[in-house]
Amino acid sequence: MRPHRPGRYRCGWPAALLAGGYLTAVVVFGVIAAVSGDGEVVWWLVVRQVWSPPLDMGWYALVLVLAGGVQSWALWQILRGRVVGQDAAPDRHVRRLRRVLYAYLAFQLTFYVAFFLPSPWWVDIARDVVRLALVVLFHRVLDGTPRALRSVALAAGTLGVVGSIGEEVFDELDVRAVEQIFDLAGLDGLLWSLWLLWSLWMVLILVAQARDGRWGGVTMWSGAASMLLALLVMPLAFGLAGDFGGFRDPAITVIFGLFEAQDVLMLVWLARSAHDLAGPHAGAVPRRERPVPARAPLGRRHGRRSARRSPYRAVVAVAASVVTLSLLPAADHARGPFTSRSDCERPRSAAGEYGRHVESRPMTGETAFVCEVRRSDGSPFRQSTPDLALVAYGHRLCGVYTRNDPREIARVREAGGVDVRGLTYTLAEICPRAAAIVKANRDEEDRMIAEWKAEQQRICDEAPRHRPLIRPESASVRREPLLTDYGNLEAYEEDGENDPFEDGLYELLEKNELVAALPGHMAIDVYSDAVTCVTTETYRRRPPVETKGWHHVVEVGYRSPTGEIKLGDPMGGAELPDLALHGRSGDYRIRVHYAWLPWKGEKRGAQRLLIMAYPGRGDEVVVHRERTDP
């Protein structure tokens, strides 16, 4: 066996310098972390995530150094390129497969493993198109393997990738029919099924590669180990970890380090699969008439030599285990899909029949829990955790929450700084106990709000009714209490000549603190914290002045350019009836009466407002009664 000298490979020296420099940096800063306890640098070098390292680095520095060693090895395997003197085979399918493998490797590094760039839906579709090319080209290049194996791999890979593209498109268009079909069929979900199809393709390709003979042992073992980590080690690790105290707990950090290892091994498989295809034998391996090896005589020594010489049997055994695991019911701990904050915040509305706006159904269950975590900046959950792992962790915290054992809650809080009792509303979508408490709290809030509204309604029902001294042309007593956001009622008539934001109306309002008017713009000032009971009246002629029982009465002139005078909350709240006389435009006089209403011993329990309007000229402001206290 020849040594792996950097000069043997096309990019050997740059790869060796980069991998060696990275490993040196990890070791140096790992030693610093073990001695001083400051592990920020080595954490960033190895993990490259925004979540914080454990407070007590201790032995965990060794774990980071070991992980850095694996990543350094992966850098060497990926970056060194093919052996010097070898070139792509003349087979055009082989050359295309190498290019596609490198393209998929670049996609994974850029968006999903190393740099974590934002990946909108169209990037995921582009990645899936590259995956589809991988499926087709592997089918053509591996034409020396059994047809049944290749056919099953082609079908599984194509269905998985095409289904993934369709899921992305349907999700962007907010079409949920496919998901509903899977739910009705009792399957574990569209995304999980598509991921299983892709995993089956990967396993079959590993078996085909081992039979083919063009790929080396490192290529085989990196691919097989990546699949084992995805389908066996991850569920087992989560099952044995128990109830974690938080993502700063070293145990769960090691588990998610295994997730990163799975990604790194997959990158090595992609790179080595492309490198190995550059050999001179890549296009010369016999295809359909491959020699059948003679049966080896029984014997322990010969058997050992055969096992050492070819990884085929071991890889096939590993692949068979992976196939078996992939056909088991879906475990909620596998890597699975990832829902980003932008996915959760994406508008879920559409235009219905005749252009009507139709709101989508609200999110519930595990999807709602995942989005609640993604949208929360102060959440104790790791934001980069895959959906299924995040849900699994949430279910474990639900167990802690449900048992409500003070010692267990304290242990979880001390281990990772997670106060389970403060996660009631976050866990409610997946935790029955938390959901029951949230429902009880909301029912109590609804009851209190209903009681408050009923009391406000009684205030206006029992308020004195105005008895006009002359017959009004129209009168309206608002049955419901009026509430405003900022204590303003405003009427604005659009005529193209005035600007409600720059006409200075509110400066005029400050003079009498009740009502002010300009042509096409009028405002009335009340207290925003108190309920207002409103009566409006419109007259053909000037009504007599009434001040008895009122604490403030002011009359102003108003010119209506459109013949529609509707006061309302400028923030989009309630609107009062039209004060104009049968749509008449022109000059009006507006008289506003204001008084406090006592309620349950409070002199300022609510407000009473009477607004009169009648045709009349004059812009002067007349204060019929100065403001007085109740």
CSV table of N, CA, C and O in Angstrom, one decimal, residues 397-410 419-422 433 437:
chain,number,residue,atom,x,y,z
A,397,LEU,N,-39.5,17.5,27.2
A,397,LEU,CA,-39.8,18.5,28.2
A,397,LEU,C,-41.3,18.5,28.6
A,397,LEU,O,-41.6,18.8,29.8
A,398,CYS,N,-42.2,18.0,27.7
A,398,CYS,CA,-43.6,17.8,28.1
A,398,CYS,C,-43.7,16.8,29.3
A,398,CYS,O,-44.5,17.0,30.2
A,399,GLY,N,-42.9,15.8,29.2
A,399,GLY,CA,-42.9,14.8,30.3
A,399,GLY,C,-42.5,15.4,31.6
A,399,GLY,O,-43.1,15.2,32.7
A,400,VAL,N,-41.4,16.3,31.6
A,400,VAL,CA,-41.0,16.9,32.8
A,400,VAL,C,-42.1,17.9,33.3
A,400,VAL,O,-42.4,17.9,34.5
A,401,TYR,N,-42.7,18.6,32.3
A,401,TYR,CA,-43.8,19.5,32.7
A,401,TYR,C,-45.0,18.8,33.3
A,401,TYR,O,-45.6,19.3,34.3
A,402,THR,N,-45.4,17.7,32.7
A,402,THR,CA,-46.5,16.9,33.2
A,402,THR,C,-46.3,16.3,34.6
A,402,THR,O,-47.2,16.4,35.4
A,403,ARG,N,-45.1,15.7,34.8
A,403,ARG,CA,-44.8,15.1,36.1
A,403,ARG,C,-44.8,16.2,37.2
A,403,ARG,O,-45.1,15.9,38.4
A,404,ASN,N,-44.3,17.4,36.9
A,404,ASN,CA,-44.3,18.5,37.8
A,404,ASN,C,-43.5,18.2,39.1
A,404,ASN,O,-44.0,18.6,40.2
A,405,ASP,N,-42.4,17.4,38.9
A,405,ASP,CA,-41.6,17.1,40.1
A,405,ASP,C,-40.7,18.2,40.4
A,405,ASP,O,-39.8,18.5,39.5
A,406,PRO,N,-40.8,18.9,41.5
A,406,PRO,CA,-39.9,20.1,41.8
A,406,PRO,C,-38.4,19.7,41.6
A,406,PRO,O,-37.6,20.5,41.1
A,407,ARG,N,-38.0,18.5,42.1
A,407,ARG,CA,-36.6,18.1,42.0
A,407,ARG,C,-36.2,17.9,40.5
A,407,ARG,O,-35.0,18.4,40.1
A,408,GLU,N,-37.0,17.3,39.7
A,408,GLU,CA,-36.7,17.1,38.3
A,408,GLU,C,-36.7,18.5,37.6
A,408,GLU,O,-35.8,18.8,36.8
A,409,ILE,N,-37.6,19.4,37.9
A,409,ILE,CA,-37.6,20.7,37.3
A,409,ILE,C,-36.4,21.5,37.6
A,409,ILE,O,-35.8,22.1,36.8
A,410,ALA,N,-36.0,21.4,38.9
A,410,ALA,CA,-34.7,22.1,39.3
A,410,ALA,C,-33.5,21.5,38.7
A,410,ALA,O,-32.6,22.2,38.3
A,419,ASP,N,-36.3,26.8,32.3
A,419,ASP,CA,-37.4,26.7,33.2
A,419,ASP,C,-38.6,26.1,32.6
A,419,ASP,O,-39.3,26.8,31.8
A,420,VAL,N,-38.8,24.9,32.8
A,420,VAL,CA,-39.9,24.2,32.1
A,420,VAL,C,-41.3,24.8,32.4
A,420,VAL,O,-42.1,24.9,31.5
A,421,ARG,N,-41.5,25.3,33.6
A,421,ARG,CA,-42.7,25.9,34.0
A,421,ARG,C,-43.0,27.2,33.2
A,421,ARG,O,-44.2,27.6,33.1
A,422,GLY,N,-42.0,27.8,32.6
A,422,GLY,CA,-42.2,29.0,31.8
A,422,GLY,C,-42.5,28.7,30.4
A,422,GLY,O,-42.6,29.6,29.6
A,433,ARG,N,-51.0,18.4,29.0
A,433,ARG,CA,-51.1,19.1,30.2
A,433,ARG,C,-50.9,20.6,30.1
A,433,ARG,O,-51.7,21.4,30.6
A,437,ILE,N,-53.8,23.7,30.6
A,437,ILE,CA,-53.6,24.9,31.4
A,437,ILE,C,-53.8,26.2,30.5
A,437,ILE,O,-54.5,27.2,30.9
